[in-house]
CSV table of C-alpha atoms in Angstrom, one decimal:
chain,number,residue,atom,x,y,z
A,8,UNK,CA,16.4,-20.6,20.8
A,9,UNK,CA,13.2,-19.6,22.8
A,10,UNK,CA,10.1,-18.3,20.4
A,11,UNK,CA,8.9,-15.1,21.0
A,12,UNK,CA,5.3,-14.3,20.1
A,13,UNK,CA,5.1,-11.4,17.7
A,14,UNK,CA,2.0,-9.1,16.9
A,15,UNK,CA,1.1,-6.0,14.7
A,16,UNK,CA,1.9,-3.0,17.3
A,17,UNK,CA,4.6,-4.7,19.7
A,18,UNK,CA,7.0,-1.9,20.2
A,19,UNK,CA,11.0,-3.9,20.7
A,20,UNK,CA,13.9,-2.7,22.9
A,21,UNK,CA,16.3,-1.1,25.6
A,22,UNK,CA,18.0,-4.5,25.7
A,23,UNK,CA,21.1,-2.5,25.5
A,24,UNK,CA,22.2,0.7,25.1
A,25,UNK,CA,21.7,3.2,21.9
A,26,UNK,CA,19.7,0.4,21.1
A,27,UNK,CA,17.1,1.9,18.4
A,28,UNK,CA,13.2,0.3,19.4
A,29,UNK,CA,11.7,-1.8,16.3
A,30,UNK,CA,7.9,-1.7,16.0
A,31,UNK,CA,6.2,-4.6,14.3
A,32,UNK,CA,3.7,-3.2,11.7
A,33,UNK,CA,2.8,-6.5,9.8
A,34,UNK,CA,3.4,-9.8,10.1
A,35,UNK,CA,2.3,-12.5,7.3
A,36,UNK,CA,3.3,-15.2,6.2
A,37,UNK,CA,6.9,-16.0,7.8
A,38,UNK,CA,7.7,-12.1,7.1
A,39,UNK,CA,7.5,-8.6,9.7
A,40,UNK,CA,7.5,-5.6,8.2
A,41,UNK,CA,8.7,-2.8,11.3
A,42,UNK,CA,10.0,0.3,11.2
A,43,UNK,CA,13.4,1.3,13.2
A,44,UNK,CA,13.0,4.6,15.8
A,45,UNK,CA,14.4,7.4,13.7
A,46,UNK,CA,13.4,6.4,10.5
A,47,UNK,CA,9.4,6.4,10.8
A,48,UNK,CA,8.9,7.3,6.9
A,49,UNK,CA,10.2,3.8,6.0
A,50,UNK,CA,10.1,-0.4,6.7
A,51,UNK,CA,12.1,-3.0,6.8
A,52,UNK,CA,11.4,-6.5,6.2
A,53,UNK,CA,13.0,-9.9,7.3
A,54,UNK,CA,11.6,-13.0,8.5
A,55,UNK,CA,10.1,-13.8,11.8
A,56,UNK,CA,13.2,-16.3,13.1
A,57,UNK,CA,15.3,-13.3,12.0
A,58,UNK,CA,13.7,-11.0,13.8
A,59,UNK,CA,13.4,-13.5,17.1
A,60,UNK,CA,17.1,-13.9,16.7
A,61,UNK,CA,17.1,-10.2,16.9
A,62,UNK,CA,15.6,-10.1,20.2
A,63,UNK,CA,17.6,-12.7,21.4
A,64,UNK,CA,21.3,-11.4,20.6
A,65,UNK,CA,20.5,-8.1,21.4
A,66,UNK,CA,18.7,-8.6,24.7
A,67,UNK,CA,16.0,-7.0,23.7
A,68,UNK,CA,12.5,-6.8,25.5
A,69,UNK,CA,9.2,-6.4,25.0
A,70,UNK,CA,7.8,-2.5,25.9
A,71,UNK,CA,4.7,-1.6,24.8
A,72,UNK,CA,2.4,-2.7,22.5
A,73,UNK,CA,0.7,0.3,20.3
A,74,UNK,CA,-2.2,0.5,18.4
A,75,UNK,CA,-1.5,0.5,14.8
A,76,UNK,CA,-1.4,4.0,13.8
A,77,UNK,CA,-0.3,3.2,9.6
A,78,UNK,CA,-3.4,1.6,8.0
A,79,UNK,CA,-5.1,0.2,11.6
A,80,UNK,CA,-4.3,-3.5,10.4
A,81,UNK,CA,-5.0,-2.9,6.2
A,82,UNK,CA,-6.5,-6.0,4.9
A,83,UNK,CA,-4.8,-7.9,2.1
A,84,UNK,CA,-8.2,-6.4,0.0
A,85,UNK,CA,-7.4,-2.7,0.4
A,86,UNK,CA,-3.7,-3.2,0.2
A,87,UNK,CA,-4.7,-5.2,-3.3
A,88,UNK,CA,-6.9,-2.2,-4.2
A,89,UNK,CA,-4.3,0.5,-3.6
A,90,UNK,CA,-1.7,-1.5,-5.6
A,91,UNK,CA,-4.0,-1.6,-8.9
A,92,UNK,CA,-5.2,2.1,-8.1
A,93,UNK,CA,-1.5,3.5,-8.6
A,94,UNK,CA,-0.6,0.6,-11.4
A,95,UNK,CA,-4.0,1.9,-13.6
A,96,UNK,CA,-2.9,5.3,-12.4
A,97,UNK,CA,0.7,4.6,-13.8
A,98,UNK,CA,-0.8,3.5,-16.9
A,99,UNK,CA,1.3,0.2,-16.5
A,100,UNK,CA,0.4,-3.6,-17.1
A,101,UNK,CA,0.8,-6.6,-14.6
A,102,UNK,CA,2.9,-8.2,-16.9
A,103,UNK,CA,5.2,-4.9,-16.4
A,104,UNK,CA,5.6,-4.3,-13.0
A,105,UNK,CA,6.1,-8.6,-12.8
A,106,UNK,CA,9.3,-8.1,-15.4
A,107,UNK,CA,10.5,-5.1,-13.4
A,108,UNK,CA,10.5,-6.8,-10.0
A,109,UNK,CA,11.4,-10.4,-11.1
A,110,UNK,CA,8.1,-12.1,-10.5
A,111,UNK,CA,5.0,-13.9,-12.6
A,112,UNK,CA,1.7,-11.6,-13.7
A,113,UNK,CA,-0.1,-14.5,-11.5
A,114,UNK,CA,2.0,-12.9,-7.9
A,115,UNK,CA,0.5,-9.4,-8.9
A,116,UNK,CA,-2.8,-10.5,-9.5
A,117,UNK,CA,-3.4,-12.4,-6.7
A,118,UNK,CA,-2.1,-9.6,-4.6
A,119,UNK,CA,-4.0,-7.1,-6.6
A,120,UNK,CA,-7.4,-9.4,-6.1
A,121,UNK,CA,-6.9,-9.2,-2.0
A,122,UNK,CA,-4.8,-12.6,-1.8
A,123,UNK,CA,-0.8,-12.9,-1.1
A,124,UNK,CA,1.2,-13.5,-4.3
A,125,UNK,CA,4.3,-12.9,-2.6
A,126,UNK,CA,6.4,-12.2,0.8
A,127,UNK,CA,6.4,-8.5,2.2
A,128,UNK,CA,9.7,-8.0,0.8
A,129,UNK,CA,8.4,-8.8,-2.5
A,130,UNK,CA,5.6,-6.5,-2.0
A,131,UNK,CA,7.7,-4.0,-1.1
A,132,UNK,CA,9.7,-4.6,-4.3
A,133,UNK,CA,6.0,-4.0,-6.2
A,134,UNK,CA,5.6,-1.1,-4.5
A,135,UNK,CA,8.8,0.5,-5.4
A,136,UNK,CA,8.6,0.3,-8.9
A,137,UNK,CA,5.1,1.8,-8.8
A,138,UNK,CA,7.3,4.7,-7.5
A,139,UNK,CA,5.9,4.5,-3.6
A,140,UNK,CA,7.0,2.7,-0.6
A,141,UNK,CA,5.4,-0.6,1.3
A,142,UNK,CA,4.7,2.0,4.3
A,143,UNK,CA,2.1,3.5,2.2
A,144,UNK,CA,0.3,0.9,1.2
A,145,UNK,CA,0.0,0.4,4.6
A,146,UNK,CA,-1.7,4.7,5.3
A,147,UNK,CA,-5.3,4.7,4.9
A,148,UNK,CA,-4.6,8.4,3.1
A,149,UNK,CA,-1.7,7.9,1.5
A,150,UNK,CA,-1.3,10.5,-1.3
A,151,UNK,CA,2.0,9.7,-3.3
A,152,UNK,CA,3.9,10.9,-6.4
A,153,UNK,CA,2.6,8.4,-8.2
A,154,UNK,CA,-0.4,7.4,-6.2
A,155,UNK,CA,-4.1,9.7,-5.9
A,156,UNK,CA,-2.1,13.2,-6.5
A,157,UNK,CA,-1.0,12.3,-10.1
A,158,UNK,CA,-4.8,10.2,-10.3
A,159,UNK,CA,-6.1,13.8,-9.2
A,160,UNK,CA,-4.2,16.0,-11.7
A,161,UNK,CA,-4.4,13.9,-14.8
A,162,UNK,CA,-8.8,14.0,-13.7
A,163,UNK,CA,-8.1,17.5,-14.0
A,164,UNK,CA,-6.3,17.8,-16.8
A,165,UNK,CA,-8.8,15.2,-18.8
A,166,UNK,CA,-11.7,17.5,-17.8
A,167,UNK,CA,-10.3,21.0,-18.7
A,168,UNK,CA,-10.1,19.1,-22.2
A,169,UNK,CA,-13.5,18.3,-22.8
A,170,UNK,CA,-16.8,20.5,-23.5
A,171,UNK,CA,-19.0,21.9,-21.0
A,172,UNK,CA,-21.3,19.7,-21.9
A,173,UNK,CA,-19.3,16.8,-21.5
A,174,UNK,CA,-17.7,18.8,-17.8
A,175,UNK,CA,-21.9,18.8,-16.9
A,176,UNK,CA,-22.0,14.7,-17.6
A,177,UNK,CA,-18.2,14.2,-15.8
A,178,UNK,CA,-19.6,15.5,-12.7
A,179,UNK,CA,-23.3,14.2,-12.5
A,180,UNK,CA,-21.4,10.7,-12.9
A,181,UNK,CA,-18.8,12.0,-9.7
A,182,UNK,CA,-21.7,12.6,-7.8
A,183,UNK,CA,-23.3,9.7,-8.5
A,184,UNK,CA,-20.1,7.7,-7.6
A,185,UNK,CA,-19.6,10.1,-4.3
A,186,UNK,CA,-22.8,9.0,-3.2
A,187,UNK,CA,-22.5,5.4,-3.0
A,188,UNK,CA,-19.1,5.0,-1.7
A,189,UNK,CA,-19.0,4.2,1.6
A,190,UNK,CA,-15.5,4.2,2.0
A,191,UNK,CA,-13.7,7.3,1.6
A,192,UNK,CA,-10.4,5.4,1.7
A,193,UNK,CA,-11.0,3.6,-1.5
A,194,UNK,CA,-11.1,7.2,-3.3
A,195,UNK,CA,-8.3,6.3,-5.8
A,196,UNK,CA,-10.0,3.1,-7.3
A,197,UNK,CA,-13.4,5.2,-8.5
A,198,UNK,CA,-10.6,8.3,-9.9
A,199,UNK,CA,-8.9,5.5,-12.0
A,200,UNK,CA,-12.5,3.1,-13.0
A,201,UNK,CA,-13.3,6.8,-14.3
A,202,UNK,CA,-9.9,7.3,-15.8
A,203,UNK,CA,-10.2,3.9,-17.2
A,204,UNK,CA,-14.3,4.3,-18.7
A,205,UNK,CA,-12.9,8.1,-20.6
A,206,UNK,CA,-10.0,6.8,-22.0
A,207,UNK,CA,-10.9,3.5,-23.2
A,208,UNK,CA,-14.4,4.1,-24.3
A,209,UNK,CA,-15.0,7.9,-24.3
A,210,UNK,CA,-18.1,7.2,-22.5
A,211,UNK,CA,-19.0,7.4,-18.6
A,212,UNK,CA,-20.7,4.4,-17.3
């Protein structure tokens, strides 16, 4: 079978007819992740020779090659972020999302610490029963059910319970926080190391 190079933004198709493009989002490992034209909220996953053999028995061809609109190539580090953002969120352990998806604590901490613990369907698997999808681990704003909305309202709902003088140290610590994060993406991690400091220790850090 001939090889055909695949990147992040390669836009597949018109090989035949009602033939629905693929667009290549991520590619690690021996894994793409690509979305199907008509069903942009989503991804699918299989591996590259699959993929390839795609190509080949459908005829299709190369079109375009875009510039990645979903997360402008997210590194494993921010992807790893995200994921322990919405698990803290969740209020779940590692060693429960590992039962639910069938894998060891060691695959989600290694992809929670910026390194691959397992293939993108895997990840995909993870990201599920943290109640989002791969795709949005993939946005740089990605505000999910389960992701920085619910962070936001339970941060709300924490300081509508506590004194105003206690409101008065809640936000001089925000504004500290605001002030030296450089990354507006990364928004979600400082809402849960906050959520983490109240609950656990009832004092700000």
């Amino acid at each position: 079978m001939a090889a055909f190079h695949l990147e992040m933004g390669q836009v597949w198709g018109a090989g035949r007819m009602k033939m629905r493009h693929r667009r290549i989002i991520l590619i690690a490992g021996y894994s793409v992740m690509f979305q199907i034209e008509g069903k942009e909220g989503t991804a699918e996953h299989c591996g590259i020779s699959a993929f390839q053999e795609w190509i080949k028995s459908n005829g299709a061809v190369l079109l375009k090659t875009d510039i990645i609109q979903h997360g402008h190539t997210v590194s494993d580090r921010i992807i790893g972020e995200r994921l322990r953002a919405i698990r803290v969120g969740a209020r779940l352990s590692q060693d429960e999302i590992a039962e639910r998806v069938g894998l060891s604590r060691t695959a989600i901490a290694l992809w929670e610490t910026g390194r691959r613990g397992c293939s993108l369907k895997r990840l995909g698997d993870v990201a599920e029963a943290l109640g989002i999808s791969a795709l949005d681990l993939l946005r740089q704003e990605a505000k999910t059910r389960s992701g920085s909305v619910q962070l936001e309202e339970r941060l709300l709902t924490l300081f509508r319970n506590v004194d105003s003088f206690s409101r008065e140290e809640v936000l001089r610590w925000l504004e500290r926080r605001v002030e030296t994060s450089v990354d507006q993406s990364n928004r979600s991690v400082v809402v849960s190391r906050f959520e983490a400091d109240l609950m656990e220790t009832g004092k700000l850090q």
